[in-house]
CSV table of C-alpha atoms and ligand atoms in Angstrom, one decimal:
chain,number,residue,atom,x,y,z
A,1,UNK,CA,240.9,124.1,64.3
A,2,UNK,CA,238.2,126.5,63.6
A,3,UNK,CA,237.9,129.2,66.2
A,4,UNK,CA,234.5,130.7,66.8
A,5,UNK,CA,233.8,134.3,67.8
A,6,UNK,CA,230.6,135.9,68.9
A,7,UNK,CA,230.0,138.9,66.7
A,8,UNK,CA,228.0,142.1,66.5
A,9,UNK,CA,224.3,142.4,67.4
A,10,UNK,CA,221.7,140.4,65.5
A,11,UNK,CA,220.3,143.7,64.2
A,12,UNK,CA,223.4,144.5,62.2
A,13,UNK,CA,223.0,144.0,58.4
A,14,UNK,CA,224.5,140.6,57.7
A,15,UNK,CA,227.9,140.4,56.0
A,16,UNK,CA,228.1,136.8,54.7
A,17,UNK,CA,231.9,136.7,54.8
A,18,UNK,CA,235.0,138.9,55.1
A,19,UNK,CA,238.7,138.3,54.7
A,20,UNK,CA,240.9,139.4,57.6
A,21,UNK,CA,244.4,140.7,56.8
A,22,UNK,CA,246.8,139.9,53.9
A,23,UNK,CA,247.6,136.6,52.1
A,24,UNK,CA,248.4,135.0,55.5
A,25,UNK,CA,245.0,136.1,56.9
A,26,UNK,CA,241.7,134.2,57.7
A,27,UNK,CA,238.2,134.0,56.5
A,28,UNK,CA,235.3,135.0,58.7
A,29,UNK,CA,231.8,133.8,57.8
A,30,UNK,CA,228.3,133.7,59.4
A,31,UNK,CA,227.5,130.2,60.4
A,32,UNK,CA,224.1,130.0,58.6
A,33,UNK,CA,223.3,126.6,60.2
A,34,UNK,CA,222.7,128.4,63.6
A,35,UNK,CA,220.3,131.1,62.3
A,36,UNK,CA,217.9,132.4,63.3
A,37,UNK,CA,218.4,131.3,66.9
A,38,UNK,CA,222.0,132.4,67.1
A,39,UNK,CA,224.1,134.9,65.1
A,40,UNK,CA,227.6,133.5,65.2
A,41,UNK,CA,230.6,133.9,63.0
A,42,UNK,CA,233.3,131.3,62.3
A,43,UNK,CA,236.8,132.0,61.5
A,44,UNK,CA,238.3,129.6,58.9
A,45,UNK,CA,242.1,129.2,59.0
A,46,UNK,CA,242.5,126.2,56.7
A,47,UNK,CA,241.1,125.1,53.4
A,48,UNK,CA,239.6,122.0,55.1
A,49,UNK,CA,237.5,124.3,57.3
A,50,UNK,CA,236.2,126.1,54.2
A,51,UNK,CA,235.4,122.8,52.6
A,52,UNK,CA,233.5,121.7,55.7
A,53,UNK,CA,231.7,125.0,55.9
A,54,UNK,CA,230.5,124.7,52.3
A,55,UNK,CA,229.6,121.0,52.6
A,56,UNK,CA,227.6,121.5,55.9
A,57,UNK,CA,225.9,124.7,54.5
A,58,UNK,CA,227.5,127.0,57.1
A,59,UNK,CA,228.0,129.1,54.0
A,60,UNK,CA,225.5,128.4,51.2
A,61,UNK,CA,223.8,129.9,48.2
A,62,UNK,CA,225.5,129.7,44.8
A,63,UNK,CA,227.3,133.0,44.7
A,64,UNK,CA,228.4,132.8,48.3
A,65,UNK,CA,229.9,129.4,47.8
A,66,UNK,CA,231.9,130.7,44.9
A,67,UNK,CA,233.3,133.6,46.9
A,68,UNK,CA,234.1,131.3,49.9
A,69,UNK,CA,235.9,128.8,47.6
A,70,UNK,CA,238.1,131.6,46.1
A,71,UNK,CA,239.2,132.6,49.6
A,72,UNK,CA,239.6,128.9,50.5
A,73,UNK,CA,242.3,128.6,47.8
A,74,UNK,CA,244.2,131.4,49.4
A,75,UNK,CA,244.0,129.6,52.7
A,76,UNK,CA,245.1,126.4,51.2
A,77,UNK,CA,248.3,128.0,49.8
A,78,UNK,CA,249.5,129.4,53.0
A,79,UNK,CA,251.2,126.4,54.6
A,80,UNK,CA,254.9,125.9,53.5
A,81,UNK,CA,254.7,128.6,50.8
A,82,UNK,CA,258.2,130.0,51.7
A,83,UNK,CA,259.8,126.6,50.8
A,84,UNK,CA,257.9,126.3,47.5
A,85,UNK,CA,259.1,127.1,44.0
A,86,UNK,CA,256.6,128.1,41.4
A,87,UNK,CA,256.1,124.6,40.1
A,88,UNK,CA,255.3,123.3,43.6
A,89,UNK,CA,253.0,126.3,44.2
A,90,UNK,CA,251.1,125.6,41.0
A,91,UNK,CA,250.7,121.9,41.8
A,92,UNK,CA,249.4,122.8,45.2
A,93,UNK,CA,247.0,125.3,43.7
A,94,UNK,CA,245.5,122.6,41.5
A,95,UNK,CA,245.3,120.2,44.4
A,96,UNK,CA,243.5,122.8,46.6
A,97,UNK,CA,241.1,123.9,43.8
A,98,UNK,CA,240.2,120.2,43.0
A,99,UNK,CA,239.6,119.5,46.7
A,100,UNK,CA,237.2,122.5,47.0
A,101,UNK,CA,235.4,121.5,43.8
A,102,UNK,CA,234.4,118.3,45.5
A,103,UNK,CA,232.5,120.0,48.3
A,104,UNK,CA,229.1,120.5,46.5
A,105,UNK,CA,228.2,119.6,42.9
A,106,UNK,CA,225.2,121.7,41.7
A,107,UNK,CA,226.0,125.4,42.1
A,108,UNK,CA,228.2,126.3,39.1
A,109,UNK,CA,229.5,129.5,40.8
A,110,UNK,CA,231.8,127.2,42.8
A,111,UNK,CA,233.5,125.9,39.7
A,112,UNK,CA,233.3,129.3,38.0
A,113,UNK,CA,235.2,131.0,40.8
A,114,UNK,CA,237.8,128.2,41.1
A,115,UNK,CA,238.4,128.3,37.3
A,116,UNK,CA,238.8,132.0,37.5
A,117,UNK,CA,241.5,131.6,40.2
A,118,UNK,CA,243.2,128.9,38.2
A,119,UNK,CA,243.2,131.1,35.1
A,120,UNK,CA,244.8,134.0,36.8
A,121,UNK,CA,247.6,131.8,38.1
A,122,UNK,CA,248.0,130.2,34.6
A,123,UNK,CA,248.4,133.6,33.0
A,124,UNK,CA,251.1,135.0,35.4
A,125,UNK,CA,253.8,132.4,35.4
A,126,UNK,CA,256.6,134.9,36.0
A,127,UNK,CA,255.4,135.9,39.5
A,128,UNK,CA,257.0,134.3,42.6
A,129,UNK,CA,254.8,132.0,44.8
A,130,UNK,CA,254.5,134.9,47.3
A,131,UNK,CA,253.6,137.4,44.6
A,132,UNK,CA,251.1,135.0,43.1
A,133,UNK,CA,249.5,134.3,46.5
A,134,UNK,CA,248.9,138.0,47.0
A,135,UNK,CA,247.5,138.2,43.5
A,136,UNK,CA,245.1,135.4,44.1
A,137,UNK,CA,243.8,137.1,47.3
A,138,UNK,CA,243.2,140.2,45.1
A,139,UNK,CA,241.2,138.0,42.7
A,140,UNK,CA,239.2,136.5,45.5
A,141,UNK,CA,238.4,140.0,46.8
A,142,UNK,CA,237.5,141.1,43.2
A,143,UNK,CA,235.1,138.1,42.9
A,144,UNK,CA,233.4,139.1,46.2
A,145,UNK,CA,233.2,142.8,45.2
A,146,UNK,CA,231.8,142.0,41.7
A,147,UNK,CA,229.2,139.8,43.3
A,148,UNK,CA,228.1,142.6,45.5
A,149,UNK,CA,227.7,144.8,42.4
A,150,UNK,CA,225.9,142.1,40.5
A,151,UNK,CA,223.4,141.8,43.3
A,152,UNK,CA,222.7,145.6,43.2
A,153,UNK,CA,222.3,145.5,39.4
A,154,UNK,CA,219.9,142.5,39.6
A,155,UNK,CA,217.8,144.5,42.1
A,156,UNK,CA,217.7,147.5,39.9
A,157,UNK,CA,216.8,145.4,36.8
A,158,UNK,CA,214.1,143.5,38.5
A,159,UNK,CA,212.4,146.1,40.6
A,160,UNK,CA,210.1,147.3,37.9
A,161,UNK,CA,208.5,143.9,37.7
A,162,UNK,CA,207.0,144.4,41.1
A,163,UNK,CA,204.2,146.9,41.6
A,164,UNK,CA,202.5,148.4,44.5
A,165,UNK,CA,200.6,146.0,46.7
A,166,UNK,CA,201.9,142.8,45.1
A,167,UNK,CA,202.3,139.5,46.9
A,168,UNK,CA,205.6,137.9,45.9
A,169,UNK,CA,206.4,134.3,46.7
A,170,UNK,CA,210.0,133.0,47.0
A,171,UNK,CA,211.5,129.6,47.7
A,172,UNK,CA,214.7,128.8,49.7
A,173,UNK,CA,217.0,131.8,50.4
A,174,UNK,CA,218.4,133.9,47.6
A,175,UNK,CA,219.2,136.8,49.8
A,176,UNK,CA,222.2,138.5,51.2
A,177,UNK,CA,223.2,135.4,53.1
A,178,UNK,CA,223.5,133.5,49.8
A,179,UNK,CA,225.7,136.1,48.2
A,180,UNK,CA,228.3,138.8,49.0
A,181,UNK,CA,225.7,141.5,48.5
A,182,UNK,CA,221.9,141.9,48.8
A,183,UNK,CA,221.1,138.6,47.1
A,184,UNK,CA,219.4,137.9,43.8
A,185,UNK,CA,215.7,137.2,44.2
A,186,UNK,CA,215.6,139.2,47.5
A,187,UNK,CA,217.7,142.0,45.9
A,188,UNK,CA,214.7,142.6,43.6
A,189,UNK,CA,212.4,142.8,46.6
A,190,UNK,CA,214.7,145.0,48.6
A,191,UNK,CA,215.0,147.4,45.6
A,192,UNK,CA,211.2,147.5,45.1
A,193,UNK,CA,210.7,148.2,48.8
A,194,UNK,CA,213.4,150.9,48.6
A,195,UNK,CA,211.4,152.6,45.8
A,196,UNK,CA,208.5,152.8,48.2
A,197,UNK,CA,206.4,150.0,46.8
A,198,UNK,CA,204.5,148.1,49.4
A,199,UNK,CA,205.0,144.4,48.7
A,200,UNK,CA,204.1,141.4,50.7
A,201,UNK,CA,206.6,138.5,50.5
A,202,UNK,CA,205.5,134.9,51.0
A,203,UNK,CA,208.4,132.7,52.0
A,204,UNK,CA,208.2,129.0,51.5
A,205,UNK,CA,209.7,127.3,54.5
A,206,UNK,CA,211.8,125.0,52.2
A,207,UNK,CA,212.1,121.5,53.5
A,208,UNK,CA,214.2,119.8,54.6
A,209,UNK,CA,216.8,122.4,55.8
A,210,UNK,CA,214.3,125.3,56.1
A,211,UNK,CA,216.4,128.0,54.4
A,212,UNK,CA,213.2,129.9,53.8
A,213,UNK,CA,211.9,129.7,57.4
A,214,UNK,CA,215.3,130.2,59.0
A,215,UNK,CA,217.1,132.7,56.7
A,216,UNK,CA,214.7,134.4,54.3
A,217,UNK,CA,212.3,135.5,57.0
A,218,UNK,CA,215.2,136.6,59.1
A,219,UNK,CA,216.7,138.8,56.4
A,220,UNK,CA,213.4,140.3,55.3
A,221,UNK,CA,212.5,141.1,59.0
A,222,UNK,CA,215.9,142.8,59.4
A,223,UNK,CA,215.3,144.9,56.4
A,224,UNK,CA,211.7,145.8,57.4
A,225,UNK,CA,210.0,144.1,54.3
A,226,UNK,CA,206.7,142.4,55.3
A,227,UNK,CA,207.0,138.6,55.1
A,228,UNK,CA,204.6,135.8,55.8
A,229,UNK,CA,206.0,132.3,56.3
A,230,UNK,CA,204.1,129.4,54.7
A,231,UNK,CA,204.8,125.6,54.6
A,232,UNK,CA,205.9,124.4,51.1
A,233,UNK,CA,202.7,122.5,50.6
A,234,UNK,CA,200.6,125.7,51.0
A,235,UNK,CA,202.0,127.5,47.9
A,236,UNK,CA,199.3,126.3,45.6
A,237,UNK,CA,196.5,127.4,47.9
A,238,UNK,CA,198.1,130.8,48.5
A,239,UNK,CA,198.1,131.3,44.7
A,240,UNK,CA,194.5,130.1,44.4
A,241,UNK,CA,193.5,132.6,47.0
A,242,UNK,CA,195.2,135.3,44.8
A,243,UNK,CA,197.6,136.4,47.5
A,244,UNK,CA,200.5,136.1,45.1
A,245,UNK,CA,201.0,137.9,41.8
A,246,UNK,CA,204.7,137.0,41.1
A,247,UNK,CA,207.2,134.3,42.1
A,248,UNK,CA,210.9,135.1,42.2
A,249,UNK,CA,213.6,132.5,43.1
A,250,UNK,CA,217.4,132.3,42.7
A,251,UNK,CA,219.3,129.6,40.7
A,252,UNK,CA,222.3,127.4,41.3
A,253,UNK,CA,223.0,126.6,37.6
A,254,UNK,CA,221.3,127.7,34.4
A,255,UNK,CA,221.9,125.7,31.2
A,256,UNK,CA,222.2,127.4,27.8
A,257,UNK,CA,218.5,126.9,27.0
A,258,UNK,CA,217.5,128.6,30.2
A,259,UNK,CA,216.6,125.5,32.2
A,260,UNK,CA,217.3,126.5,35.8
A,261,UNK,CA,218.4,124.4,38.8
A,262,UNK,CA,217.4,125.7,42.2
A,263,UNK,CA,216.5,124.3,45.6
A,264,UNK,CA,214.3,121.3,45.6
A,265,UNK,CA,210.7,122.3,45.4
A,266,UNK,CA,211.3,125.2,43.0
A,267,UNK,CA,210.0,123.1,40.0
A,268,UNK,CA,206.7,122.4,41.8
A,269,UNK,CA,206.3,126.1,42.6
A,270,UNK,CA,206.9,126.9,38.9
A,271,UNK,CA,204.3,124.4,37.8
A,272,UNK,CA,201.8,125.9,40.3
A,273,UNK,CA,202.6,129.4,39.1
A,274,UNK,CA,201.9,128.3,35.5
A,275,UNK,CA,198.6,126.7,36.5
A,276,UNK,CA,197.5,130.0,38.1
A,277,UNK,CA,198.8,132.3,35.4
A,278,UNK,CA,201.3,133.9,37.7
A,279,UNK,CA,204.7,135.0,36.3
A,280,UNK,CA,207.6,132.9,37.6
A,281,UNK,CA,211.0,134.8,37.5
A,282,UNK,CA,214.5,133.6,38.2
A,283,UNK,CA,217.1,136.1,39.4
A,284,UNK,CA,220.7,135.2,38.9
A,285,UNK,CA,224.1,136.7,38.0
A,286,UNK,CA,226.0,135.7,34.9
A,287,UNK,CA,228.3,133.5,37.1
A,288,UNK,CA,225.4,131.1,37.5
A,289,UNK,CA,225.1,130.3,33.8
A,290,UNK,CA,226.7,127.2,32.5
A,291,UNK,CA,226.6,127.5,28.7
A,292,UNK,CA,228.6,124.3,28.3
A,293,UNK,CA,225.3,122.4,29.2
A,294,UNK,CA,222.7,122.5,26.4
A,295,UNK,CA,219.8,121.7,28.7
A,296,UNK,CA,219.0,121.2,32.4
A,297,UNK,CA,219.1,117.4,32.0
A,298,UNK,CA,222.9,117.7,32.2
A,299,UNK,CA,222.9,119.6,35.5
A,300,UNK,CA,224.4,117.4,38.3
A,301,UNK,CA,221.9,117.2,41.2
A,302,UNK,CA,223.3,116.9,44.7
A,303,UNK,CA,221.9,114.2,46.9
A,304,UNK,CA,222.2,114.7,50.6
A,305,UNK,CA,222.2,112.7,53.8
A,306,UNK,CA,218.9,110.9,54.6
A,307,UNK,CA,219.0,112.2,58.2
A,308,UNK,CA,218.3,115.7,57.0
A,309,UNK,CA,214.8,114.3,56.4
A,310,UNK,CA,214.4,111.7,59.1
A,311,UNK,CA,216.2,113.5,61.9
A,312,UNK,CA,216.2,117.1,60.8
A,313,UNK,CA,216.8,119.9,63.4
A,314,UNK,CA,217.4,117.4,66.2
A,315,UNK,CA,214.1,115.5,66.2
A,316,UNK,CA,213.4,112.1,64.7
A,317,UNK,CA,210.4,112.3,62.4
A,318,UNK,CA,210.4,108.9,60.6
A,319,UNK,CA,211.0,105.3,61.8
A,320,UNK,CA,214.5,104.1,62.1
A,321,UNK,CA,215.7,102.5,58.8
A,322,UNK,CA,213.2,104.4,56.6
A,323,UNK,CA,214.3,104.5,52.9
A,324,UNK,CA,214.8,108.1,51.9
A,325,UNK,CA,215.5,110.0,48.6
A,326,UNK,CA,216.9,113.4,49.3
A,327,UNK,CA,217.8,115.4,46.1
A,328,UNK,CA,218.8,118.9,47.2
A,329,UNK,CA,217.9,120.6,43.9
A,330,UNK,CA,215.5,120.3,40.9
A,331,UNK,CA,215.4,121.9,37.5
A,332,UNK,CA,212.7,124.2,36.2
A,333,UNK,CA,212.3,124.0,32.4
A,334,UNK,CA,212.8,127.3,30.6
A,335,UNK,CA,209.2,127.2,29.3
A,336,UNK,CA,207.9,127.9,32.8
A,337,UNK,CA,210.2,130.9,33.4
A,338,UNK,CA,208.7,134.2,32.4
A,339,UNK,CA,212.1,136.0,32.5
A,340,UNK,CA,215.6,135.6,34.0
A,341,UNK,CA,216.7,138.7,35.8
A,342,UNK,CA,220.5,139.2,35.4
A,343,UNK,CA,222.9,142.0,36.3
A,344,UNK,CA,222.9,142.8,32.6
A,345,UNK,CA,219.2,143.0,32.1
A,346,UNK,CA,216.2,140.7,31.6
A,347,UNK,CA,216.3,137.6,29.4
A,348,UNK,CA,212.7,137.4,28.0
A,349,UNK,CA,211.5,135.2,26.5
A,350,UNK,CA,213.9,132.6,27.9
A,351,UNK,CA,215.4,131.0,24.8
A,352,UNK,CA,218.9,129.7,24.1
A,353,UNK,CA,219.4,132.5,21.6
A,354,UNK,CA,218.5,135.2,24.2
A,355,UNK,CA,220.5,133.5,27.0
A,356,UNK,CA,223.6,133.4,24.8
A,357,UNK,CA,223.1,136.9,23.6
A,358,UNK,CA,222.9,138.2,27.2
A,359,UNK,CA,225.6,136.1,28.8
A,360,UNK,CA,228.2,135.7,26.0
A,361,UNK,CA,228.4,139.4,25.0
B,401,MRU,O1,221.4,124.3,49.4
B,401,MRU,P1,221.6,125.8,49.4
B,401,MRU,O2,221.0,126.4,50.6
B,401,MRU,O3,223.0,126.2,49.1
B,401,MRU,O4,220.6,126.2,48.1
B,401,MRU,C1,220.6,127.5,47.8
B,401,MRU,C2,219.6,127.8,46.7
B,401,MRU,O5,219.0,127.0,46.1
B,401,MRU,C3,219.5,129.3,46.3
B,401,MRU,O6,218.2,129.5,45.8
B,401,MRU,C4,220.5,129.5,45.1
B,401,MRU,O7,221.8,129.1,45.5
B,401,MRU,C5,220.5,131.0,44.7
B,401,MRU,S1,221.2,132.0,45.9
B,401,MRU,C6,221.4,133.6,45.3
């Protein structure tokens, strides 16, 4: 069973997750479904609890899901390890990784992290199950630490795109809560603010689960960056009124041609930005690119429960039995993206050649 512990004060900088102890340890994560009303951490002791936390968006955001899954494998290999030989350990590893891969389909970071863990095990067949288990924990920690560094580099690489006095619109939450570090889109804003630039962030509330209202405003307030919350359907008008000079969002999966999947509603924002001549940027680490997909048409889009729309946040807002369509993500074509901000630099213009050059080398 998951045990829950009240943690810290709400003013502490959020640490999305942390591993406690050695290979037999546990994984503590912020329960993001409770924010901003309550700051509570959950302690996962089994792979099933990590699966549930990913599925229910207690931990969410592409890079954070990848980190959580890597630690989830370590948890899944704890039970009965002393009685296992290496063949049984490897079989269990595949079983656990396949299970975690079924939690959410769109963010490629999940599959990227699981593949990286599988690869490490595949390369070191001479280690005992216990040695391999410890090695996999090290790998999970490396994935988390590298993610933190990637966020910082994305912030540095993107900060020059924002200038004094700019209004910057973002959609969903691509902040620290969605990663192990400062985030992707928000890292750029944090870096610009740290350079002394006064920027004004507009956060789309992001129906139906309100990651913008609940999480992005919370993070920006904590870090002292001015933020104004708007409903999703206000973005066009805010642009028309010239309050916004740039849009930056995160991504869940980027195809080889630069088409980028992100939270549902991002595509509409990109179209609005195009219509108003406002640059639309995507900020994402290389772990979010899926070069096996030629275009965004091949990106699997998660569909979620209809009750997220009809009974979201504890209140019924549509008649019983209403037919609902609830895709959780959409794909913004590369032609609408001014640049992709990665930890390695800017991809601009967004073409397959430039994507491959940045990500493959
Ligand atoms: O459904 P969610 O909350 O996991 O969706 C998250 C997003 O769409 C983020 O923008 C994306 O994962 C990038 S996070 C750095």
